[in-house]
């Protein structure tokens, strides 16, 4: 057993650990070179091939992490984009997705395969010139509940089923993928629990629009709500003054007075409301004395009251502030001789500044 302050990120093949970052899977932090995305790609292509040969339906969750710090790309892509190391990583991800779509076509199963591409959050913008992404006109980035932190692109692909070139204004969340995938597969959503996600298959097939709100949470706190084109902030916060003064800025070049606050600012008595169609950058709050503000607030208040009335608290499966629950000794570590000794569980020391 080896002692360590914290374990490196493990890499899994299904449920078995096959190594750790920087060790079995090298990432050169200085140059940004790593073959990890190519390894992921080969594993994905191989999985699809063998499932197809066995005539078995399959679900592949391909979650490459090259654009997550440490940002990396293989030698073939390093220095090839106009956006530095982050752009190189995106270029390799784009190539890899293209390879998988081409593989589905080559195997003749593209018309039987539903593909959905999205992200779990907006790009990080606080990692400096080499490792930061861009969220275009949207405010701030990852770890905030502004549009730059929460709004992501989404592409659905299913030849012969989803009309090509269609653009939808539908609001969705990653939680919707569960219900949507079940529907696409002809299965029913479980009725023994509350399911947050909606079935978006009518949107995919017929470009139907489903009227639904979006709730923006940070930890257990509902920070903002979107209803139609309007978004109301009940709390604002970018990151702490302590971090900001150390040079960590979640909104570089985008500071908006009274909005990108460095203290946790409460607005529940008079939420900040933006019209995202006119103001996608959340720079100009609608004046609280206008009829537009009052009408929007009335609609949003009814949605929030209904939402909070139906909330059922969940039991956390992972306390991210307890060092003992980190991946010290995942399944498979014994075979590699890579098991690490976990520290004593002390969740009460939890301090999460975001």
PDB file of C-alpha atoms in Angstrom, residues 5-318:
ATOM      1  CA  UNK A   5      -2.218  13.142  -0.318  1.00  0.00           C
ATOM      2  CA  UNK A   6      -4.860  12.397  -2.956  1.00  0.00           C
ATOM      3  CA  UNK A   7      -5.146   9.764  -5.684  1.00  0.00           C
ATOM      4  CA  UNK A   8      -4.643  10.431  -9.370  1.00  0.00           C
ATOM      5  CA  UNK A   9      -7.772  10.049 -11.485  1.00  0.00           C
ATOM      6  CA  UNK A  10      -8.345   6.363 -12.332  1.00  0.00           C
ATOM      7  CA  UNK A  11      -9.177   5.193 -15.853  1.00  0.00           C
ATOM      8  CA  UNK A  12     -11.751   2.397 -16.082  1.00  0.00           C
ATOM      9  CA  UNK A  13     -12.675  -0.292 -18.550  1.00  0.00           C
ATOM     10  CA  UNK A  14     -16.323  -0.766 -17.562  1.00  0.00           C
ATOM     11  CA  UNK A  15     -16.101  -1.243 -13.779  1.00  0.00           C
ATOM     12  CA  UNK A  16     -12.438  -2.274 -13.585  1.00  0.00           C
ATOM     13  CA  UNK A  17      -9.629   0.204 -13.090  1.00  0.00           C
ATOM     14  CA  UNK A  18      -6.952  -0.170 -15.785  1.00  0.00           C
ATOM     15  CA  UNK A  19      -4.587   2.557 -14.610  1.00  0.00           C
ATOM     16  CA  UNK A  20      -4.271   6.149 -13.482  1.00  0.00           C
ATOM     17  CA  UNK A  21      -3.645   9.524 -15.099  1.00  0.00           C
ATOM     18  CA  UNK A  22       0.051  10.427 -15.580  1.00  0.00           C
ATOM     19  CA  UNK A  23       1.042   6.865 -14.722  1.00  0.00           C
ATOM     20  CA  UNK A  24      -0.293   4.119 -17.035  1.00  0.00           C
ATOM     21  CA  UNK A  25      -1.923   6.890 -19.111  1.00  0.00           C
ATOM     22  CA  UNK A  26       0.614   9.607 -19.667  1.00  0.00           C
ATOM     23  CA  UNK A  27      -0.330  13.279 -19.993  1.00  0.00           C
ATOM     24  CA  UNK A  28       2.531  15.716 -20.476  1.00  0.00           C
ATOM     25  CA  UNK A  29       1.364  18.790 -18.555  1.00  0.00           C
ATOM     26  CA  UNK A  30       4.089  20.938 -20.123  1.00  0.00           C
ATOM     27  CA  UNK A  31       3.435  20.153 -23.803  1.00  0.00           C
ATOM     28  CA  UNK A  32      -0.176  18.946 -23.511  1.00  0.00           C
ATOM     29  CA  UNK A  33       0.584  15.740 -25.398  1.00  0.00           C
ATOM     30  CA  UNK A  34      -1.385  12.566 -24.619  1.00  0.00           C
ATOM     31  CA  UNK A  35      -2.788   9.660 -26.633  1.00  0.00           C
ATOM     32  CA  UNK A  36      -5.709   9.193 -24.229  1.00  0.00           C
ATOM     33  CA  UNK A  37      -8.412  10.416 -26.637  1.00  0.00           C
ATOM     34  CA  UNK A  38      -7.138   8.008 -29.293  1.00  0.00           C
ATOM     35  CA  UNK A  39      -7.243   5.165 -26.760  1.00  0.00           C
ATOM     36  CA  UNK A  40     -10.847   6.103 -25.913  1.00  0.00           C
ATOM     37  CA  UNK A  41     -11.668   6.208 -29.630  1.00  0.00           C
ATOM     38  CA  UNK A  42     -10.207   2.765 -30.346  1.00  0.00           C
ATOM     39  CA  UNK A  43     -12.072   1.313 -27.364  1.00  0.00           C
ATOM     40  CA  UNK A  44     -15.338   2.851 -28.614  1.00  0.00           C
ATOM     41  CA  UNK A  45     -14.905   1.588 -32.172  1.00  0.00           C
ATOM     42  CA  UNK A  46     -13.979  -1.875 -30.896  1.00  0.00           C
ATOM     43  CA  UNK A  47     -17.022  -1.987 -28.593  1.00  0.00           C
ATOM     44  CA  UNK A  48     -19.399  -1.015 -31.416  1.00  0.00           C
ATOM     45  CA  UNK A  49     -17.834  -3.623 -33.721  1.00  0.00           C
ATOM     46  CA  UNK A  50     -18.153  -6.522 -31.286  1.00  0.00           C
ATOM     47  CA  UNK A  51     -21.700  -5.606 -30.239  1.00  0.00           C
ATOM     48  CA  UNK A  52     -22.692  -5.471 -33.904  1.00  0.00           C
ATOM     49  CA  UNK A  53     -20.994  -8.787 -34.712  1.00  0.00           C
ATOM     50  CA  UNK A  54     -22.922 -10.397 -31.845  1.00  0.00           C
ATOM     51  CA  UNK A  55     -26.129  -8.668 -33.072  1.00  0.00           C
ATOM     52  CA  UNK A  56     -26.626  -7.149 -29.647  1.00  0.00           C
ATOM     53  CA  UNK A  57     -28.137  -3.689 -29.043  1.00  0.00           C
ATOM     54  CA  UNK A  58     -25.719  -1.398 -27.265  1.00  0.00           C
ATOM     55  CA  UNK A  59     -25.433   1.782 -25.232  1.00  0.00           C
ATOM     56  CA  UNK A  60     -22.115   3.621 -25.491  1.00  0.00           C
ATOM     57  CA  UNK A  61     -21.468   6.575 -23.209  1.00  0.00           C
ATOM     58  CA  UNK A  62     -18.346   8.126 -24.750  1.00  0.00           C
ATOM     59  CA  UNK A  63     -17.186  10.838 -22.353  1.00  0.00           C
ATOM     60  CA  UNK A  64     -13.802  12.076 -23.541  1.00  0.00           C
ATOM     61  CA  UNK A  65     -12.198  14.585 -21.173  1.00  0.00           C
ATOM     62  CA  UNK A  66      -9.493  16.230 -23.298  1.00  0.00           C
ATOM     63  CA  UNK A  67     -10.994  19.715 -22.825  1.00  0.00           C
ATOM     64  CA  UNK A  68     -11.009  19.333 -19.040  1.00  0.00           C
ATOM     65  CA  UNK A  69      -7.818  20.441 -17.298  1.00  0.00           C
ATOM     66  CA  UNK A  70      -5.226  19.179 -17.914  1.00  0.00           C
ATOM     67  CA  UNK A  71      -6.147  19.962 -21.548  1.00  0.00           C
ATOM     68  CA  UNK A  72      -4.404  17.592 -23.949  1.00  0.00           C
ATOM     69  CA  UNK A  73      -4.269  16.287 -27.519  1.00  0.00           C
ATOM     70  CA  UNK A  74      -2.264  13.648 -29.357  1.00  0.00           C
ATOM     71  CA  UNK A  75       0.836  14.628 -31.344  1.00  0.00           C
ATOM     72  CA  UNK A  76      -1.116  14.579 -34.619  1.00  0.00           C
ATOM     73  CA  UNK A  77      -3.370  17.424 -33.414  1.00  0.00           C
ATOM     74  CA  UNK A  78      -1.079  19.503 -31.177  1.00  0.00           C
ATOM     75  CA  UNK A  79      -0.489  22.951 -32.637  1.00  0.00           C
ATOM     76  CA  UNK A  80      -2.929  22.357 -35.514  1.00  0.00           C
ATOM     77  CA  UNK A  81      -5.804  24.644 -34.443  1.00  0.00           C
ATOM     78  CA  UNK A  82      -5.979  28.429 -34.206  1.00  0.00           C
ATOM     79  CA  UNK A  83      -7.156  28.251 -30.583  1.00  0.00           C
ATOM     80  CA  UNK A  84      -4.117  26.905 -28.786  1.00  0.00           C
ATOM     81  CA  UNK A  85      -4.120  23.674 -26.825  1.00  0.00           C
ATOM     82  CA  UNK A  86      -7.860  23.854 -26.095  1.00  0.00           C
ATOM     83  CA  UNK A  87      -8.617  24.183 -29.807  1.00  0.00           C
ATOM     84  CA  UNK A  88      -6.325  21.231 -30.554  1.00  0.00           C
ATOM     85  CA  UNK A  89      -8.272  19.119 -28.053  1.00  0.00           C
ATOM     86  CA  UNK A  90     -11.605  20.139 -29.615  1.00  0.00           C
ATOM     87  CA  UNK A  91     -10.240  19.342 -33.085  1.00  0.00           C
ATOM     88  CA  UNK A  92      -9.304  15.824 -31.941  1.00  0.00           C
ATOM     89  CA  UNK A  93     -12.712  15.309 -30.314  1.00  0.00           C
ATOM     90  CA  UNK A  94     -14.393  16.426 -33.549  1.00  0.00           C
ATOM     91  CA  UNK A  95     -12.257  13.974 -35.527  1.00  0.00           C
ATOM     92  CA  UNK A  96     -13.056  11.161 -33.089  1.00  0.00           C
ATOM     93  CA  UNK A  97     -16.826  11.713 -33.240  1.00  0.00           C
ATOM     94  CA  UNK A  98     -16.549  11.734 -37.036  1.00  0.00           C
ATOM     95  CA  UNK A  99     -14.715   8.412 -36.936  1.00  0.00           C
ATOM     96  CA  UNK A 100     -17.476   6.823 -34.852  1.00  0.00           C
ATOM     97  CA  UNK A 101     -20.239   8.109 -37.146  1.00  0.00           C
ATOM     98  CA  UNK A 102     -18.317   6.823 -40.175  1.00  0.00           C
ATOM     99  CA  UNK A 103     -17.929   3.449 -38.414  1.00  0.00           C
ATOM    100  CA  UNK A 104     -21.696   3.205 -37.872  1.00  0.00           C
ATOM    101  CA  UNK A 105     -22.210   3.859 -41.588  1.00  0.00           C
ATOM    102  CA  UNK A 106     -19.543   1.333 -42.590  1.00  0.00           C
ATOM    103  CA  UNK A 107     -21.199  -1.333 -40.428  1.00  0.00           C
ATOM    104  CA  UNK A 108     -24.601  -0.477 -41.917  1.00  0.00           C
ATOM    105  CA  UNK A 109     -26.188   0.338 -38.561  1.00  0.00           C
ATOM    106  CA  UNK A 110     -26.359   4.136 -38.792  1.00  0.00           C
ATOM    107  CA  UNK A 111     -30.131   4.100 -39.420  1.00  0.00           C
ATOM    108  CA  UNK A 112     -30.586   1.968 -36.291  1.00  0.00           C
ATOM    109  CA  UNK A 113     -28.425   4.099 -34.000  1.00  0.00           C
ATOM    110  CA  UNK A 114     -29.497   7.211 -32.115  1.00  0.00           C
ATOM    111  CA  UNK A 115     -26.534   9.522 -31.386  1.00  0.00           C
ATOM    112  CA  UNK A 116     -26.701  12.513 -29.055  1.00  0.00           C
ATOM    113  CA  UNK A 117     -23.814  14.949 -28.577  1.00  0.00           C
ATOM    114  CA  UNK A 118     -23.666  17.506 -25.767  1.00  0.00           C
ATOM    115  CA  UNK A 119     -21.644  18.578 -22.718  1.00  0.00           C
ATOM    116  CA  UNK A 120     -22.223  18.631 -18.975  1.00  0.00           C
ATOM    117  CA  UNK A 121     -21.342  22.318 -18.538  1.00  0.00           C
ATOM    118  CA  UNK A 122     -20.039  25.354 -20.354  1.00  0.00           C
ATOM    119  CA  UNK A 123     -16.333  25.779 -20.983  1.00  0.00           C
ATOM    120  CA  UNK A 124     -13.997  26.668 -18.131  1.00  0.00           C
ATOM    121  CA  UNK A 125     -12.688  30.204 -18.676  1.00  0.00           C
ATOM    122  CA  UNK A 126     -10.447  30.593 -15.618  1.00  0.00           C
ATOM    123  CA  UNK A 127      -7.619  28.284 -16.677  1.00  0.00           C
ATOM    124  CA  UNK A 128      -5.445  30.767 -18.572  1.00  0.00           C
ATOM    125  CA  UNK A 129      -4.696  31.216 -22.288  1.00  0.00           C
ATOM    126  CA  UNK A 130      -3.716  27.603 -23.029  1.00  0.00           C
ATOM    127  CA  UNK A 131      -6.413  25.668 -21.202  1.00  0.00           C
ATOM    128  CA  UNK A 132      -9.470  27.950 -21.241  1.00  0.00           C
ATOM    129  CA  UNK A 133     -12.376  27.577 -23.627  1.00  0.00           C
ATOM    130  CA  UNK A 134     -14.826  30.180 -24.899  1.00  0.00           C
ATOM    131  CA  UNK A 135     -18.569  30.497 -24.357  1.00  0.00           C
ATOM    132  CA  UNK A 136     -19.022  33.111 -27.056  1.00  0.00           C
ATOM    133  CA  UNK A 137     -21.555  35.802 -26.073  1.00  0.00           C
ATOM    134  CA  UNK A 138     -22.659  34.024 -22.891  1.00  0.00           C
ATOM    135  CA  UNK A 139     -21.669  35.282 -19.456  1.00  0.00           C
ATOM    136  CA  UNK A 140     -18.849  33.640 -17.459  1.00  0.00           C
ATOM    137  CA  UNK A 141     -18.216  29.890 -17.557  1.00  0.00           C
ATOM    138  CA  UNK A 142     -18.106  26.564 -15.796  1.00  0.00           C
ATOM    139  CA  UNK A 143     -18.959  26.498 -12.064  1.00  0.00           C
ATOM    140  CA  UNK A 144     -21.368  29.438 -12.382  1.00  0.00           C
ATOM    141  CA  UNK A 145     -25.116  29.523 -13.063  1.00  0.00           C
ATOM    142  CA  UNK A 146     -24.779  32.223 -15.707  1.00  0.00           C
ATOM    143  CA  UNK A 147     -25.425  31.157 -19.306  1.00  0.00           C
ATOM    144  CA  UNK A 148     -21.732  30.554 -19.994  1.00  0.00           C
ATOM    145  CA  UNK A 149     -21.669  27.979 -17.222  1.00  0.00           C
ATOM    146  CA  UNK A 150     -24.900  26.161 -18.013  1.00  0.00           C
ATOM    147  CA  UNK A 151     -25.786  26.525 -21.692  1.00  0.00           C
ATOM    148  CA  UNK A 152     -24.270  23.921 -24.026  1.00  0.00           C
ATOM    149  CA  UNK A 153     -24.727  22.914 -27.656  1.00  0.00           C
ATOM    150  CA  UNK A 154     -26.664  19.727 -28.401  1.00  0.00           C
ATOM    151  CA  UNK A 155     -26.800  17.723 -31.622  1.00  0.00           C
ATOM    152  CA  UNK A 156     -29.105  14.745 -32.265  1.00  0.00           C
ATOM    153  CA  UNK A 157     -28.263  12.398 -35.172  1.00  0.00           C
ATOM    154  CA  UNK A 158     -30.365   9.513 -36.433  1.00  0.00           C
ATOM    155  CA  UNK A 159     -30.475   9.139 -40.247  1.00  0.00           C
ATOM    156  CA  UNK A 160     -33.960   8.417 -41.557  1.00  0.00           C
ATOM    157  CA  UNK A 161     -35.618   9.368 -38.247  1.00  0.00           C
ATOM    158  CA  UNK A 162     -34.466  12.897 -37.363  1.00  0.00           C
ATOM    159  CA  UNK A 163     -34.712  15.356 -40.290  1.00  0.00           C
ATOM    160  CA  UNK A 164     -31.241  16.616 -41.200  1.00  0.00           C
ATOM    161  CA  UNK A 165     -30.490  20.314 -40.820  1.00  0.00           C
ATOM    162  CA  UNK A 166     -33.351  20.960 -38.391  1.00  0.00           C
ATOM    163  CA  UNK A 167     -32.758  23.596 -35.726  1.00  0.00           C
ATOM    164  CA  UNK A 168     -34.862  23.518 -32.552  1.00  0.00           C
ATOM    165  CA  UNK A 169     -35.325  26.203 -29.907  1.00  0.00           C
ATOM    166  CA  UNK A 170     -36.328  23.557 -27.353  1.00  0.00           C
ATOM    167  CA  UNK A 171     -34.946  23.924 -23.834  1.00  0.00           C
ATOM    168  CA  UNK A 172     -33.480  20.671 -22.588  1.00  0.00           C
ATOM    169  CA  UNK A 173     -31.269  19.244 -19.864  1.00  0.00           C
ATOM    170  CA  UNK A 174     -28.946  16.259 -19.717  1.00  0.00           C
ATOM    171  CA  UNK A 175     -31.522  14.666 -17.383  1.00  0.00           C
ATOM    172  CA  UNK A 176     -33.890  14.476 -20.373  1.00  0.00           C
ATOM    173  CA  UNK A 177     -31.599  11.929 -22.060  1.00  0.00           C
ATOM    174  CA  UNK A 178     -32.787   9.196 -19.689  1.00  0.00           C
ATOM    175  CA  UNK A 179     -36.484   9.526 -20.533  1.00  0.00           C
ATOM    176  CA  UNK A 180     -35.784  10.268 -24.201  1.00  0.00           C
ATOM    177  CA  UNK A 181     -33.532   7.232 -24.657  1.00  0.00           C
ATOM    178  CA  UNK A 182     -36.107   4.941 -23.052  1.00  0.00           C
ATOM    179  CA  UNK A 183     -38.779   6.297 -25.387  1.00  0.00           C
ATOM    180  CA  UNK A 184     -36.578   5.849 -28.456  1.00  0.00           C
ATOM    181  CA  UNK A 185     -35.935   2.244 -27.378  1.00  0.00           C
ATOM    182  CA  UNK A 186     -39.665   1.611 -26.894  1.00  0.00           C
ATOM    183  CA  UNK A 187     -39.417   1.302 -23.117  1.00  0.00           C
ATOM    184  CA  UNK A 188     -41.432   2.934 -20.335  1.00  0.00           C
ATOM    185  CA  UNK A 189     -40.055   5.345 -17.742  1.00  0.00           C
ATOM    186  CA  UNK A 190     -40.019   3.783 -14.226  1.00  0.00           C
ATOM    187  CA  UNK A 191     -43.072   4.812 -12.201  1.00  0.00           C
ATOM    188  CA  UNK A 192     -41.694   3.920  -8.758  1.00  0.00           C
ATOM    189  CA  UNK A 193     -39.806   7.234  -8.366  1.00  0.00           C
ATOM    190  CA  UNK A 194     -39.890  10.866  -9.433  1.00  0.00           C
ATOM    191  CA  UNK A 195     -38.125  11.400 -12.765  1.00  0.00           C
ATOM    192  CA  UNK A 196     -36.876  14.914 -13.493  1.00  0.00           C
ATOM    193  CA  UNK A 197     -36.115  14.457 -17.190  1.00  0.00           C
ATOM    194  CA  UNK A 198     -38.676  14.819 -19.988  1.00  0.00           C
ATOM    195  CA  UNK A 199     -39.138  12.708 -23.106  1.00  0.00           C
ATOM    196  CA  UNK A 200     -37.914  14.935 -25.934  1.00  0.00           C
ATOM    197  CA  UNK A 201     -38.590  12.429 -28.731  1.00  0.00           C
ATOM    198  CA  UNK A 202     -41.511  14.557 -30.110  1.00  0.00           C
ATOM    199  CA  UNK A 203     -39.000  17.396 -30.483  1.00  0.00           C
ATOM    200  CA  UNK A 204     -36.555  15.148 -32.337  1.00  0.00           C
ATOM    201  CA  UNK A 205     -39.120  13.629 -34.694  1.00  0.00           C
ATOM    202  CA  UNK A 206     -41.557  16.490 -35.307  1.00  0.00           C
ATOM    203  CA  UNK A 207     -39.742  19.606 -34.019  1.00  0.00           C
ATOM    204  CA  UNK A 208     -42.545  20.000 -31.473  1.00  0.00           C
ATOM    205  CA  UNK A 209     -41.862  22.601 -28.769  1.00  0.00           C
ATOM    206  CA  UNK A 210     -42.476  21.569 -25.155  1.00  0.00           C
ATOM    207  CA  UNK A 211     -43.060  24.433 -22.741  1.00  0.00           C
ATOM    208  CA  UNK A 212     -40.914  23.727 -19.687  1.00  0.00           C
ATOM    209  CA  UNK A 213     -38.875  25.681 -17.131  1.00  0.00           C
ATOM    210  CA  UNK A 214     -35.169  25.190 -16.406  1.00  0.00           C
ATOM    211  CA  UNK A 215     -33.831  25.431 -12.837  1.00  0.00           C
ATOM    212  CA  UNK A 216     -30.220  26.470 -12.216  1.00  0.00           C
ATOM    213  CA  UNK A 217     -28.732  25.013  -9.044  1.00  0.00           C
ATOM    214  CA  UNK A 218     -25.392  25.478  -7.326  1.00  0.00           C
ATOM    215  CA  UNK A 219     -25.104  22.912  -4.582  1.00  0.00           C
ATOM    216  CA  UNK A 220     -28.491  22.786  -2.849  1.00  0.00           C
ATOM    217  CA  UNK A 221     -29.392  26.379  -3.696  1.00  0.00           C
ATOM    218  CA  UNK A 222     -31.710  27.314  -6.562  1.00  0.00           C
ATOM    219  CA  UNK A 223     -29.787  30.214  -8.052  1.00  0.00           C
ATOM    220  CA  UNK A 224     -31.903  31.014 -11.112  1.00  0.00           C
ATOM    221  CA  UNK A 225     -34.918  29.931 -13.170  1.00  0.00           C
ATOM    222  CA  UNK A 226     -35.650  30.213 -16.867  1.00  0.00           C
ATOM    223  CA  UNK A 227     -39.206  30.363 -18.209  1.00  0.00           C
ATOM    224  CA  UNK A 228     -39.428  30.941 -21.945  1.00  0.00           C
ATOM    225  CA  UNK A 229     -36.969  33.704 -22.905  1.00  0.00           C
ATOM    226  CA  UNK A 230     -36.855  35.113 -19.355  1.00  0.00           C
ATOM    227  CA  UNK A 231     -34.296  34.166 -16.729  1.00  0.00           C
ATOM    228  CA  UNK A 232     -34.587  35.277 -13.102  1.00  0.00           C
ATOM    229  CA  UNK A 233     -31.577  35.214 -10.760  1.00  0.00           C
ATOM    230  CA  UNK A 234     -32.540  34.663  -7.118  1.00  0.00           C
ATOM    231  CA  UNK A 235     -28.880  34.502  -6.113  1.00  0.00           C
ATOM    232  CA  UNK A 236     -25.755  35.690  -7.929  1.00  0.00           C
ATOM    233  CA  UNK A 237     -22.163  34.602  -7.379  1.00  0.00           C
ATOM    234  CA  UNK A 238     -19.152  34.090  -9.591  1.00  0.00           C
ATOM    235  CA  UNK A 239     -16.376  33.110  -7.172  1.00  0.00           C
ATOM    236  CA  UNK A 240     -15.051  34.315  -3.825  1.00  0.00           C
ATOM    237  CA  UNK A 241     -12.974  37.450  -3.295  1.00  0.00           C
ATOM    238  CA  UNK A 242     -10.287  35.185  -1.838  1.00  0.00           C
ATOM    239  CA  UNK A 243      -9.989  33.252  -5.110  1.00  0.00           C
ATOM    240  CA  UNK A 244     -10.413  36.363  -7.248  1.00  0.00           C
ATOM    241  CA  UNK A 245      -7.574  38.112  -5.419  1.00  0.00           C
ATOM    242  CA  UNK A 246      -5.371  35.087  -6.123  1.00  0.00           C
ATOM    243  CA  UNK A 247      -5.969  35.597  -9.852  1.00  0.00           C
ATOM    244  CA  UNK A 248      -8.744  33.012 -10.287  1.00  0.00           C
ATOM    245  CA  UNK A 249     -11.530  34.705 -12.254  1.00  0.00           C
ATOM    246  CA  UNK A 250     -14.642  32.841 -13.406  1.00  0.00           C
ATOM    247  CA  UNK A 251     -15.672  35.783 -15.646  1.00  0.00           C
ATOM    248  CA  UNK A 252     -12.470  37.228 -17.155  1.00  0.00           C
ATOM    249  CA  UNK A 253     -13.205  40.366 -19.150  1.00  0.00           C
ATOM    250  CA  UNK A 254     -16.933  40.026 -18.437  1.00  0.00           C
ATOM    251  CA  UNK A 255     -17.468  41.591 -15.017  1.00  0.00           C
ATOM    252  CA  UNK A 256     -21.042  42.977 -14.784  1.00  0.00           C
ATOM    253  CA  UNK A 257     -21.670  45.218 -11.765  1.00  0.00           C
ATOM    254  CA  UNK A 258     -24.209  43.717  -9.356  1.00  0.00           C
ATOM    255  CA  UNK A 259     -24.422  40.516 -11.399  1.00  0.00           C
ATOM    256  CA  UNK A 260     -21.041  38.727 -11.404  1.00  0.00           C
ATOM    257  CA  UNK A 261     -20.757  39.239  -7.651  1.00  0.00           C
ATOM    258  CA  UNK A 262     -17.881  37.884  -5.553  1.00  0.00           C
ATOM    259  CA  UNK A 263     -20.111  37.533  -2.507  1.00  0.00           C
ATOM    260  CA  UNK A 264     -23.167  35.274  -2.480  1.00  0.00           C
ATOM    261  CA  UNK A 265     -25.742  37.957  -3.221  1.00  0.00           C
ATOM    262  CA  UNK A 266     -29.422  37.267  -2.506  1.00  0.00           C
ATOM    263  CA  UNK A 267     -32.118  38.734  -4.778  1.00  0.00           C
ATOM    264  CA  UNK A 268     -35.133  36.699  -3.665  1.00  0.00           C
ATOM    265  CA  UNK A 269     -37.186  39.814  -2.797  1.00  0.00           C
ATOM    266  CA  UNK A 270     -36.525  41.326  -6.228  1.00  0.00           C
ATOM    267  CA  UNK A 271     -34.906  38.835  -8.644  1.00  0.00           C
ATOM    268  CA  UNK A 272     -32.680  40.100 -11.462  1.00  0.00           C
ATOM    269  CA  UNK A 273     -34.565  39.283 -14.673  1.00  0.00           C
ATOM    270  CA  UNK A 274     -33.046  39.139 -18.154  1.00  0.00           C
ATOM    271  CA  UNK A 275     -34.594  38.554 -21.591  1.00  0.00           C
ATOM    272  CA  UNK A 276     -32.105  36.071 -23.059  1.00  0.00           C
ATOM    273  CA  UNK A 277     -33.337  36.637 -26.598  1.00  0.00           C
ATOM    274  CA  UNK A 278     -32.380  40.314 -26.501  1.00  0.00           C
ATOM    275  CA  UNK A 279     -29.586  39.978 -23.957  1.00  0.00           C
ATOM    276  CA  UNK A 280     -27.914  36.537 -24.083  1.00  0.00           C
ATOM    277  CA  UNK A 281     -24.912  37.935 -22.203  1.00  0.00           C
ATOM    278  CA  UNK A 282     -27.010  38.799 -19.103  1.00  0.00           C
ATOM    279  CA  UNK A 283     -25.616  42.332 -19.008  1.00  0.00           C
ATOM    280  CA  UNK A 284     -28.796  44.416 -18.776  1.00  0.00           C
ATOM    281  CA  UNK A 285     -31.356  43.486 -16.084  1.00  0.00           C
ATOM    282  CA  UNK A 286     -34.917  44.510 -16.953  1.00  0.00           C
ATOM    283  CA  UNK A 287     -36.033  47.458 -14.813  1.00  0.00           C
ATOM    284  CA  UNK A 288     -38.196  46.291 -11.913  1.00  0.00           C
ATOM    285  CA  UNK A 289     -40.656  49.166 -12.436  1.00  0.00           C
ATOM    286  CA  UNK A 290     -41.667  48.042 -15.952  1.00  0.00           C
ATOM    287  CA  UNK A 291     -44.753  46.040 -16.868  1.00  0.00           C
ATOM    288  CA  UNK A 292     -42.510  43.516 -18.664  1.00  0.00           C
ATOM    289  CA  UNK A 293     -40.675  42.816 -15.400  1.00  0.00           C
ATOM    290  CA  UNK A 294     -43.870  42.421 -13.391  1.00  0.00           C
ATOM    291  CA  UNK A 295     -45.458  40.109 -15.991  1.00  0.00           C
ATOM    292  CA  UNK A 296     -42.334  37.960 -16.229  1.00  0.00           C
ATOM    293  CA  UNK A 297     -41.953  37.798 -12.429  1.00  0.00           C
ATOM    294  CA  UNK A 298     -45.586  36.729 -12.031  1.00  0.00           C
ATOM    295  CA  UNK A 299     -45.126  33.810 -14.458  1.00  0.00           C
ATOM    296  CA  UNK A 300     -41.797  32.777 -12.939  1.00  0.00           C
ATOM    297  CA  UNK A 301     -43.036  32.999  -9.319  1.00  0.00           C
ATOM    298  CA  UNK A 302     -45.865  30.533 -10.036  1.00  0.00           C
ATOM    299  CA  UNK A 303     -43.337  28.098 -11.606  1.00  0.00           C
ATOM    300  CA  UNK A 304     -40.944  28.390  -8.653  1.00  0.00           C
ATOM    301  CA  UNK A 305     -43.677  27.828  -6.057  1.00  0.00           C
ATOM    302  CA  UNK A 306     -44.838  24.687  -7.860  1.00  0.00           C
ATOM    303  CA  UNK A 307     -41.248  23.442  -8.177  1.00  0.00           C
ATOM    304  CA  UNK A 308     -40.387  23.931  -4.505  1.00  0.00           C
ATOM    305  CA  UNK A 309     -43.660  22.352  -3.364  1.00  0.00           C
ATOM    306  CA  UNK A 310     -42.801  19.152  -5.251  1.00  0.00           C
ATOM    307  CA  UNK A 311     -39.139  18.882  -4.234  1.00  0.00           C
ATOM    308  CA  UNK A 312     -38.131  15.596  -2.610  1.00  0.00           C
ATOM    309  CA  UNK A 313     -34.667  15.806  -0.970  1.00  0.00           C
ATOM    310  CA  UNK A 314     -32.284  13.148  -2.186  1.00  0.00           C
ATOM    311  CA  UNK A 315     -29.620  11.389  -0.144  1.00  0.00           C
ATOM    312  CA  UNK A 316     -26.142  12.271  -1.512  1.00  0.00           C
ATOM    313  CA  UNK A 317     -24.314   9.213  -2.820  1.00  0.00           C
ATOM    314  CA  UNK A 318     -20.974  11.003  -2.748  1.00  0.00           C
TER     315      UNK A 318
END
